[in-house]
Coordinates of C-alpha atoms and ligand atoms in Angstrom, one line a residue:
X131 CA 17.9 2.4 -24.5
X132 CA 15.5 0.3 -22.4
X133 CA 15.2 1.5 -18.9
X134 CA 16.8 -0.6 -16.2
X135 CA 13.7 -0.9 -13.9
X136 CA 10.0 -0.3 -14.5
X137 CA 9.1 0.5 -10.9
X138 CA 11.0 1.3 -7.7
X139 CA 9.4 1.1 -4.3
X140 CA 11.6 3.7 -2.6
X141 CA 12.9 4.1 0.9
X142 CA 10.6 1.8 2.8
X143 CA 11.6 -0.7 5.5
X144 CA 11.7 -4.0 3.8
X145 CA 10.7 -6.9 6.1
X146 CA 11.1 -10.5 5.0
X147 CA 10.8 -13.5 7.2
X148 CA 14.5 -13.3 7.9
X149 CA 15.4 -9.6 8.2
X150 CA 14.4 -6.0 8.2
X151 CA 16.3 -3.2 6.4
X152 CA 15.7 0.2 4.7
X153 CA 16.1 -0.4 1.0
X154 CA 14.6 0.2 -2.4
X155 CA 12.8 -2.6 -4.2
X156 CA 13.3 -2.5 -8.0
X157 CA 10.9 -4.3 -10.4
X158 CA 11.4 -5.2 -14.0
X159 CA 8.5 -6.8 -15.7
X160 CA 6.9 -9.3 -13.4
X161 CA 10.0 -9.9 -11.3
X162 CA 11.9 -8.3 -8.5
X163 CA 15.2 -7.1 -10.2
X164 CA 17.2 -5.7 -7.3
X165 CA 16.9 -4.8 -3.6
X166 CA 19.5 -2.1 -2.6
X167 CA 19.8 1.4 -1.1
X168 CA 19.5 4.5 -3.2
X169 CA 18.7 3.1 -6.6
X170 CA 18.7 5.6 -9.4
X171 CA 15.2 6.3 -10.7
X172 CA 16.3 6.4 -14.3
X173 CA 12.8 6.7 -15.7
X174 CA 11.2 4.1 -13.4
X175 CA 7.8 4.8 -11.8
X176 CA 8.5 5.6 -8.2
X177 CA 6.3 4.4 -5.3
X178 CA 7.3 6.5 -2.3
X179 CA 7.5 4.1 0.7
X180 CA 9.4 6.3 3.2
X181 CA 8.2 5.6 6.7
X182 CA 6.2 2.6 5.4
X183 CA 6.6 -1.2 5.6
X184 CA 7.4 -3.1 2.5
X185 CA 6.5 -6.8 2.7
X186 CA 6.1 -9.8 0.3
X187 CA 2.5 -10.4 -0.8
X188 CA 0.6 -12.7 1.6
X189 CA -0.4 -16.2 0.5
X190 CA -3.8 -17.6 1.6
X191 CA -3.5 -21.3 0.9
X192 CA -7.1 -22.1 2.0
X193 CA -10.0 -20.5 0.3
X194 CA -13.3 -21.8 -1.1
X195 CA -14.6 -19.3 -3.7
X196 CA -18.0 -20.1 -5.3
X197 CA -18.1 -23.4 -3.5
X198 CA -21.4 -25.4 -3.8
X199 CA -21.9 -26.3 -0.1
X200 CA -24.7 -26.7 2.5
X201 CA -27.4 -26.3 -0.1
X202 CA -26.1 -23.0 -1.5
X203 CA -22.9 -21.6 -3.2
X204 CA -20.4 -19.6 -1.2
X205 CA -21.0 -16.0 -2.2
X206 CA -17.6 -14.7 -2.9
X207 CA -16.7 -15.9 -6.4
X208 CA -13.3 -16.0 -8.0
X209 CA -13.7 -12.3 -8.9
X210 CA -15.0 -10.7 -5.7
X211 CA -12.9 -13.1 -3.6
X212 CA -9.6 -12.2 -5.3
X213 CA -10.4 -8.5 -5.3
X214 CA -10.9 -8.9 -1.5
X215 CA -7.6 -10.7 -1.4
X216 CA -5.7 -7.9 -3.1
X217 CA -7.3 -5.3 -0.8
X218 CA -6.1 -7.3 2.2
X219 CA -2.5 -7.8 0.8
X220 CA -3.0 -11.4 -0.4
X221 CA -1.4 -11.8 -3.8
X222 CA -1.8 -15.6 -4.2
X223 CA -4.7 -17.8 -3.1
X224 CA -5.1 -21.5 -3.2
X225 CA -8.6 -22.9 -3.7
X226 CA -9.7 -26.5 -4.1
X227 CA -10.7 -28.7 -7.1
X228 CA -13.1 -31.5 -6.0
X229 CA -12.7 -35.0 -7.6
X230 CA -15.5 -35.6 -10.0
X231 CA -17.3 -38.8 -8.8
X232 CA -17.7 -40.1 -12.4
X233 CA -14.9 -38.5 -14.4
X234 CA -12.2 -38.4 -11.7
X235 CA -9.7 -36.0 -10.2
X236 CA -8.2 -34.5 -13.3
X237 CA -11.7 -33.7 -14.7
X238 CA -12.5 -31.9 -11.4
X239 CA -9.3 -30.0 -11.8
X240 CA -10.0 -28.9 -15.3
X241 CA -13.5 -27.8 -14.4
X242 CA -12.3 -25.7 -11.5
X243 CA -9.6 -24.1 -13.7
X244 CA -12.3 -23.1 -16.2
X245 CA -14.3 -21.6 -13.4
X246 CA -11.4 -19.5 -12.1
X247 CA -9.4 -18.6 -15.1
X248 CA -11.2 -15.5 -16.4
X249 CA -12.2 -14.1 -13.1
X250 CA -9.2 -14.1 -10.8
X251 CA -7.6 -10.8 -10.0
X252 CA -4.5 -12.2 -8.2
X253 CA -2.5 -15.4 -8.7
X254 CA -3.9 -18.7 -7.7
X255 CA -3.3 -22.4 -7.3
X256 CA -5.5 -25.4 -6.6
X257 CA -5.4 -28.3 -4.2
X258 CA -7.2 -31.5 -5.1
X259 CA -10.0 -32.8 -2.9
X260 CA -10.1 -36.6 -2.8
X261 CA -13.5 -38.0 -2.1
X262 CA -12.9 -41.6 -3.3
X263 CA -9.5 -43.1 -3.0
X264 CA -9.5 -45.5 -5.9
X265 CA -6.8 -46.9 -8.3
X266 CA -7.8 -44.3 -10.8
X267 CA -7.4 -41.5 -8.2
X268 CA -4.0 -42.8 -7.3
X269 CA -2.9 -42.9 -11.0
X270 CA -4.3 -39.3 -11.5
X271 CA -2.2 -38.0 -8.6
X272 CA 0.9 -38.3 -10.7
X273 CA -0.8 -36.5 -13.6
X274 CA -2.0 -33.8 -11.2
X275 CA 1.5 -33.3 -9.7
X276 CA 2.8 -32.8 -13.3
X277 CA 0.1 -30.1 -13.7
X278 CA 1.2 -28.3 -10.6
X279 CA -1.1 -29.8 -7.9
X280 CA 1.0 -31.6 -5.2
X281 CA -1.5 -31.3 -2.3
X282 CA -4.7 -33.2 -1.6
X283 CA -7.4 -32.5 1.0
X284 CA -9.3 -35.3 2.6
X285 CA -12.2 -34.8 4.9
X286 CA -12.9 -36.9 8.0
X287 CA -16.4 -35.3 8.1
X288 CA -19.1 -34.4 5.6
X289 CA -20.4 -37.9 5.1
X290 CA -23.8 -36.6 3.9
X291 CA -22.1 -34.4 1.3
X292 CA -20.4 -37.5 0.0
X293 CA -17.0 -36.0 0.8
X294 CA -15.8 -38.1 3.7
X295 CA -12.7 -40.3 3.6
X296 CA -12.6 -43.3 5.9
X297 CA -9.6 -44.5 7.8
X298 CA -8.6 -46.9 4.9
X299 CA -8.6 -44.2 2.3
X300 CA -6.6 -41.9 4.5
X301 CA -4.0 -44.5 5.3
X302 CA -3.7 -45.6 1.7
X303 CA -3.4 -42.0 0.4
X304 CA -0.7 -41.1 3.0
X305 CA 1.2 -44.2 2.1
X306 CA 0.9 -43.7 -1.7
X307 CA 1.7 -40.0 -1.8
X308 CA 4.8 -40.4 0.4
X309 CA 6.9 -41.5 -2.7
X310 CA 5.9 -38.4 -4.7
X311 CA 6.5 -35.7 -2.1
X312 CA 2.8 -34.9 -2.2
X313 CA 1.0 -33.8 1.0
X314 CA -2.3 -34.9 2.4
X315 CA -4.3 -32.0 3.8
X316 CA -6.7 -33.1 6.4
X317 CA -10.0 -31.7 7.8
X318 CA -9.8 -33.4 11.2
X319 CA -13.1 -33.8 13.0
X320 CA -14.4 -37.1 14.2
X321 CA -17.8 -37.5 12.5
X322 CA -19.3 -40.5 14.2
X323 CA -18.9 -39.0 17.7
X324 CA -19.9 -35.6 16.4
X325 CA -23.2 -37.1 15.1
X326 CA -23.9 -38.6 18.6
X327 CA -23.4 -35.1 20.1
X328 CA -25.5 -33.4 17.4
X329 CA -28.3 -35.8 18.1
X330 CA -28.1 -34.9 21.8
X331 CA -28.2 -31.1 21.3
X332 CA -30.9 -31.2 18.6
X333 CA -33.3 -32.1 21.3
X334 CA -32.5 -28.8 23.0
X335 CA -32.5 -26.7 19.9
X336 CA -35.0 -24.1 21.1
X337 CA -32.9 -23.6 24.3
X338 CA -29.4 -23.6 22.8
X339 CA -30.0 -21.9 19.4
X340 CA -26.8 -21.5 17.4
X341 CA -24.7 -22.3 20.5
X342 CA -25.7 -25.9 19.8
X343 CA -23.2 -25.9 16.9
X344 CA -20.4 -25.2 19.5
X345 CA -21.8 -27.6 22.2
X346 CA -21.9 -30.5 19.7
X347 CA -18.2 -30.0 18.7
X348 CA -16.2 -30.0 21.9
X349 CA -12.4 -30.0 21.5
X350 CA -11.9 -33.7 21.6
X351 CA -13.9 -34.0 18.3
X352 CA -11.0 -32.4 16.6
X353 CA -8.2 -33.7 18.8
X354 CA -9.3 -37.4 18.4
X355 CA -9.3 -37.0 14.6
X356 CA -5.9 -35.3 14.6
X357 CA -4.5 -38.1 16.8
X358 CA -5.7 -40.7 14.3
X359 CA -4.4 -38.8 11.3
X360 CA -1.0 -38.3 13.0
X361 CA -0.8 -42.0 13.8
X362 CA -1.3 -43.0 10.2
X363 CA 1.2 -40.5 9.1
X364 CA 3.8 -41.9 11.5
X365 CA 3.2 -45.4 10.3
X366 CA 3.2 -44.6 6.6
X367 CA 6.0 -42.0 6.5
X368 CA 3.7 -39.7 4.5
X369 CA 3.3 -36.0 5.0
X370 CA 0.3 -34.5 6.7
X371 CA -0.9 -30.9 6.8
X372 CA -3.7 -30.2 9.2
X373 CA -5.9 -27.4 7.8
X374 CA -7.8 -25.0 10.0
X375 CA -6.6 -26.3 13.3
X376 CA -8.8 -24.8 16.0
X377 CA -7.9 -26.3 19.4
X378 CA -5.1 -26.1 21.9
X379 CA -5.1 -29.9 22.1
X380 CA -4.3 -30.0 18.4
X381 CA -1.2 -27.8 19.0
X382 CA -0.1 -30.2 21.8
X383 CA -0.5 -33.2 19.6
X384 CA 1.4 -31.6 16.7
X385 CA 4.2 -30.6 19.1
X386 CA 4.5 -34.2 20.4
X387 CA 4.4 -35.7 16.9
X388 CA 7.0 -33.3 15.6
X389 CA 9.3 -34.2 18.4
X390 CA 9.0 -37.9 17.3
X391 CA 10.0 -36.9 13.7
X392 CA 6.5 -37.3 12.2
X393 CA 6.1 -35.2 9.0
X394 CA 3.2 -33.1 10.2
X395 CA 2.4 -29.4 9.8
X396 CA -0.5 -27.4 11.0
X397 CA -2.4 -24.3 9.8
X398 CA -4.7 -22.1 11.9
X399 CA -6.9 -19.2 10.9
X400 CA -7.6 -15.7 12.3
X401 CA -11.1 -16.8 13.5
X402 CA -9.5 -19.3 15.9
X403 CA -7.1 -16.6 17.2
X404 CA -9.3 -13.5 17.5
X405 CA -12.8 -14.9 18.2
X406 CA -14.2 -17.2 20.8
X407 CA -17.4 -19.3 21.1
X408 CA -19.3 -16.6 23.0
X409 CA -20.2 -15.3 19.5
X410 CA -22.7 -18.2 19.2
X411 CA -24.7 -17.0 22.2
X412 CA -26.0 -14.0 20.3
X413 CA -29.7 -15.0 19.6
X414 CA -29.9 -12.7 16.5
X415 CA -26.5 -13.1 14.9
X416 CA -24.9 -16.2 16.5
X417 CA -25.5 -18.5 13.6
X418 CA -23.6 -16.2 11.2
X419 CA -20.4 -17.3 12.8
X420 CA -20.9 -21.1 12.3
X421 CA -17.9 -22.7 10.5
X422 CA -16.3 -26.1 10.7
X423 CA -14.4 -26.6 12.9
X424 CA -16.3 -24.1 15.0
X425 CA -14.7 -21.3 16.9
X426 CA -13.4 -22.5 20.2
X427 CA -12.5 -20.9 23.6
X428 CA -10.1 -18.1 24.8
X429 CA -7.7 -20.7 26.1
X430 CA -7.5 -22.2 22.6
X431 CA -6.8 -18.7 21.2
X432 CA -3.9 -18.4 23.6
X433 CA -2.5 -21.9 22.9
X434 CA -2.7 -21.3 19.1
X435 CA -0.9 -17.9 19.4
X436 CA 1.8 -19.7 21.4
X437 CA 2.0 -22.5 18.8
X438 CA 2.5 -20.0 16.0
X439 CA 5.3 -18.4 18.0
X440 CA 7.0 -21.7 18.9
X441 CA 6.6 -23.5 15.6
X442 CA 3.9 -26.1 16.3
X443 CA 1.6 -24.2 14.0
X444 CA 3.4 -23.3 10.8
X445 CA 1.0 -21.3 8.7
X446 CA -2.0 -18.9 8.9
X447 CA -4.7 -19.1 6.2
X448 CA -8.4 -18.2 6.3
X449 CA -10.7 -21.0 5.1
X450 CA -12.6 -18.2 3.4
X451 CA -16.1 -19.6 2.6
X452 CA -18.4 -16.6 2.5
X453 CA -22.1 -16.8 3.1
X454 CA -24.3 -13.7 3.3
X455 CA -26.9 -13.1 6.1
X456 CA -29.6 -14.3 3.6
X457 CA -27.8 -17.6 3.1
X458 CA -27.1 -18.0 6.8
X459 CA -30.8 -17.5 7.4
X460 CA -31.4 -20.8 5.7
X461 CA -30.8 -22.4 9.1
X462 CA -34.3 -21.5 10.2
X463 CA -33.3 -22.1 13.8
X464 CA -31.7 -25.5 13.2
X465 CA -28.0 -25.4 13.9
X466 CA -27.4 -28.4 11.6
X467 CA -28.6 -26.4 8.6
X468 CA -26.4 -23.3 8.8
X469 CA -24.2 -22.8 5.8
X470 CA -20.8 -23.3 7.4
X471 CA -18.1 -20.8 6.6
X472 CA -16.8 -17.2 7.1
X473 CA -15.4 -14.4 5.0
X474 CA -11.7 -13.8 5.8
X475 CA -9.2 -13.4 3.0
X476 CA -9.4 -9.6 3.1
X477 CA -8.8 -9.3 6.9
X478 CA -6.2 -12.1 7.3
X479 CA -3.1 -9.9 7.3
X480 CA -4.6 -6.9 9.1
X481 CA -5.9 -9.3 11.9
X482 CA -2.5 -10.9 12.3
X483 CA -0.6 -7.6 12.1
X484 CA -3.0 -6.0 14.6
X485 CA -3.5 -8.8 17.1
X486 CA -0.2 -10.6 16.6
X487 CA 2.5 -8.1 15.8
X488 CA 1.1 -5.0 17.5
X489 CA 0.1 -7.0 20.6
X490 CA 3.7 -8.3 20.7
X491 CA 2.9 -12.0 20.3
X492 CA 5.7 -12.1 17.7
X493 CA 7.5 -9.6 15.4
X494 CA 6.6 -8.6 11.9
X495 CA 9.2 -10.9 10.4
X496 CA 7.6 -13.9 12.0
X497 CA 4.2 -12.7 10.9
X498 CA 5.6 -12.6 7.3
X499 CA 7.0 -16.1 7.8
X500 CA 3.5 -17.4 8.9
X501 CA 1.4 -15.7 6.3
X502 CA 3.7 -15.7 3.3
X503 CA 7.1 -17.6 3.5
X504 CA 6.0 -20.8 5.2
X505 CA 2.8 -21.2 3.1
X506 CA 5.0 -20.7 0.0
X507 CA 7.5 -23.2 1.1
X508 CA 5.1 -25.9 2.2
X509 CA 2.8 -25.5 -0.8
X510 CA 5.7 -25.6 -3.4
X511 CA 5.6 -22.0 -4.4
X512 CA 8.9 -20.8 -2.9
X513 CA 11.1 -18.9 -3.9
X514 CA 8.8 -17.7 -6.8
X515 CA 6.4 -16.6 -4.1
X516 CA 6.7 -15.8 -0.4
X517 CA 10.1 -14.0 -0.9
X518 CA 11.4 -10.5 -1.5
X519 CA 14.5 -11.3 -3.5
X520 CA 15.9 -10.7 -6.9
X521 CA 14.2 -13.2 -9.3
X522 CA 11.1 -13.7 -7.2
X523 CA 7.7 -12.6 -8.5
X524 CA 7.1 -8.9 -7.7
X525 CA 4.3 -9.6 -5.3
X526 CA 4.8 -6.7 -2.8
X527 CA 2.6 -4.8 -0.3
X528 CA 3.2 -1.3 1.1
X529 CA 1.7 -0.5 4.5
X530 CA 1.5 2.7 6.5
X531 CA 2.1 1.4 10.0
X532 CA 0.1 4.3 11.5
X533 CA -3.0 3.8 9.3
X534 CA -5.9 2.0 10.9
X535 CA -9.7 1.7 10.5
X536 CA -12.7 0.2 12.2
X537 CA -13.8 -2.8 10.2
X538 CA -17.1 -2.2 8.4
X539 CA -18.3 -4.8 6.0
X540 CA -19.7 -2.0 3.8
X541 CA -16.2 -0.8 3.0
X542 CA -14.7 -4.2 2.3
X543 CA -14.4 -5.7 -1.2
X544 CA -16.0 -9.1 -0.2
X545 CA -19.6 -9.3 -1.3
X546 CA -20.6 -10.3 2.2
X547 CA -23.1 -8.2 4.0
X548 CA -21.6 -8.7 7.4
X549 CA -18.1 -9.3 8.9
X550 CA -17.0 -11.5 11.8
X551 CA -14.7 -8.6 12.8
X552 CA -17.2 -5.8 12.5
X553 CA -16.2 -2.7 14.6
X554 CA -12.7 -4.0 15.4
X555 CA -10.0 -1.5 14.9
X556 CA -7.3 -3.0 12.5
X557 CA -4.0 -1.8 11.2
X558 CA -2.1 -3.3 8.3
X559 CA -4.3 -2.9 5.3
X560 CA -2.0 -2.2 2.3
X561 CA -2.0 1.1 0.7
X562 CA -0.4 -0.5 -2.3
X563 CA -0.5 -4.1 -3.5
X564 CA 1.5 -5.3 -6.5
X565 CA 0.9 -8.7 -8.0
X566 CA 3.7 -9.8 -10.5
X567 CA 4.8 -6.2 -10.9
X568 CA 1.3 -4.8 -11.6
X569 CA -0.3 -2.4 -9.1
X570 CA -3.6 -4.0 -8.2
X571 CA -4.4 -1.8 -5.2
X572 CA -3.6 1.9 -5.1
X573 CA -4.5 4.2 -2.1
X574 CA -6.4 1.2 -0.6
X575 CA -8.6 0.9 -3.7
X576 CA -8.7 -2.1 -6.1
X577 CA -7.3 -1.0 -9.5
X578 CA -6.5 -4.4 -10.9
X579 CA -8.5 -6.4 -13.4
X580 CA -10.6 -9.5 -13.6
X581 CA -8.6 -12.3 -15.3
X582 CA -5.2 -10.8 -14.5
X583 CA -4.4 -13.6 -12.0
X584 CA -2.4 -16.6 -13.3
X585 CA -2.5 -20.2 -12.3
X586 CA 0.9 -20.9 -10.6
X587 CA 1.9 -24.6 -10.9
X588 CA 3.4 -25.8 -7.6
X589 CA 6.2 -28.3 -6.9
X590 CA 5.9 -31.4 -4.6
X591 CA 8.1 -31.9 -1.6
X592 CA 7.9 -28.5 0.1
X593 CA 9.4 -28.5 3.6
X594 CA 10.4 -26.0 6.2
Ligands
URP243 O1 -17.1 -24.4 7.4 C1 -16.2 -24.4 6.5 N1 -15.0 -24.3 6.9 N2 -16.5 -24.5 5.2 C2 -15.6 -24.8 4.2 C3 -15.4 -26.2 4.1 C4 -14.3 -26.7 5.0 O2 -14.5 -27.6 5.8 O3 -13.2 -26.3 4.9
ZN244 ZN1 -12.4 -28.2 6.1
ZN245 ZN1 -11.9 -25.2 4.1

């Protein structure tokens, strides 16, 4: 007779976004079959979780693996990036497929699928990136939604890369997607003003070094863009999701918009919570930290933590876009030429567990909500992902709450030769990670395989 369960994670404290309880989690095939006390082993493989935390796999809805950008290609590819994800307890990532200028959105999607398919070690999805809002793009949105892509990023910067959307494109896309339950994801920075400020600090390049990157992007550069995007969302009735929000002002604007009933959500990232712009002052290493939007000030860290607790900021993701020190060296002393981006998927959950939960900014259930359940709901993955419940995918992590380590890039799975968190003491690395029922991390080591990850089609209309 076939056994009832394949695996039982036994005796741990199960934390979902909603509750905590001591229970066994039983898995059959790729799904969670049952959560209950004292399940009979009956031939199942047992993972002993006594004294451990058992959580749903985390979902990083913002990564850029092997992205051609800033004259190079981000160094974590779909293989190393998703190994790193698994080691950090992330069982689903969402990357981006850029619209092909000649062939269109769907062609861009197919190309990105082909790049990812054979390499990914955990499950994945794709957002579209709209760089030209045309009639063809609008028609393709419907086809993309049917293929499981209900979310579209638009950039208010990166004119020289040819990625920037102007006000007309953003307004039209918000209006059009409203009727399909699709979301517009916005990178909100005000490029024209930014260019004025860059021009100003370029003249002082020798004096300011990498700190020029921070000086040329004061908070209002993001806040002004958020304000505009919110206004168009309010007028069109569309749905806006602000990616990588970095400022306290952004949180204030989202709070006010939400109170008026605007459909707006915001994401922030560990770098905007744990780091501050002092990092750019290091004359040797300051340029390594350059990312867009850039890391802000301690008061922004505090306001964003508060926003996460109070609901103005709904999700945490990483914007992983890894560049090695060799790639970062391409800047040659010119802050405009730094490859922009940071590694992060592997340290997302440990950073939030360490500096959020352990520092009592919020409890572990809320941290699960921010890093797993809310991303799954907003991005159309719930309840398949982001839940620990019978019928959901068996994406589960097991953590020893006492285990901690000093971050050392040499011990991480990312192929980056530095870490923004080097030397920080972090808790929360999973001892075991399961993705759709398969153990992909055992005793903190990656034991999964390249190509195991599956594309997960997502549904439109995700709300909180
Ligand atoms: O600097 C960053 N964040 N690089 C990735 C591209 C983006 O803007 O998200
Ligand atoms: Zn961006
Ligand atoms: Zn990004």
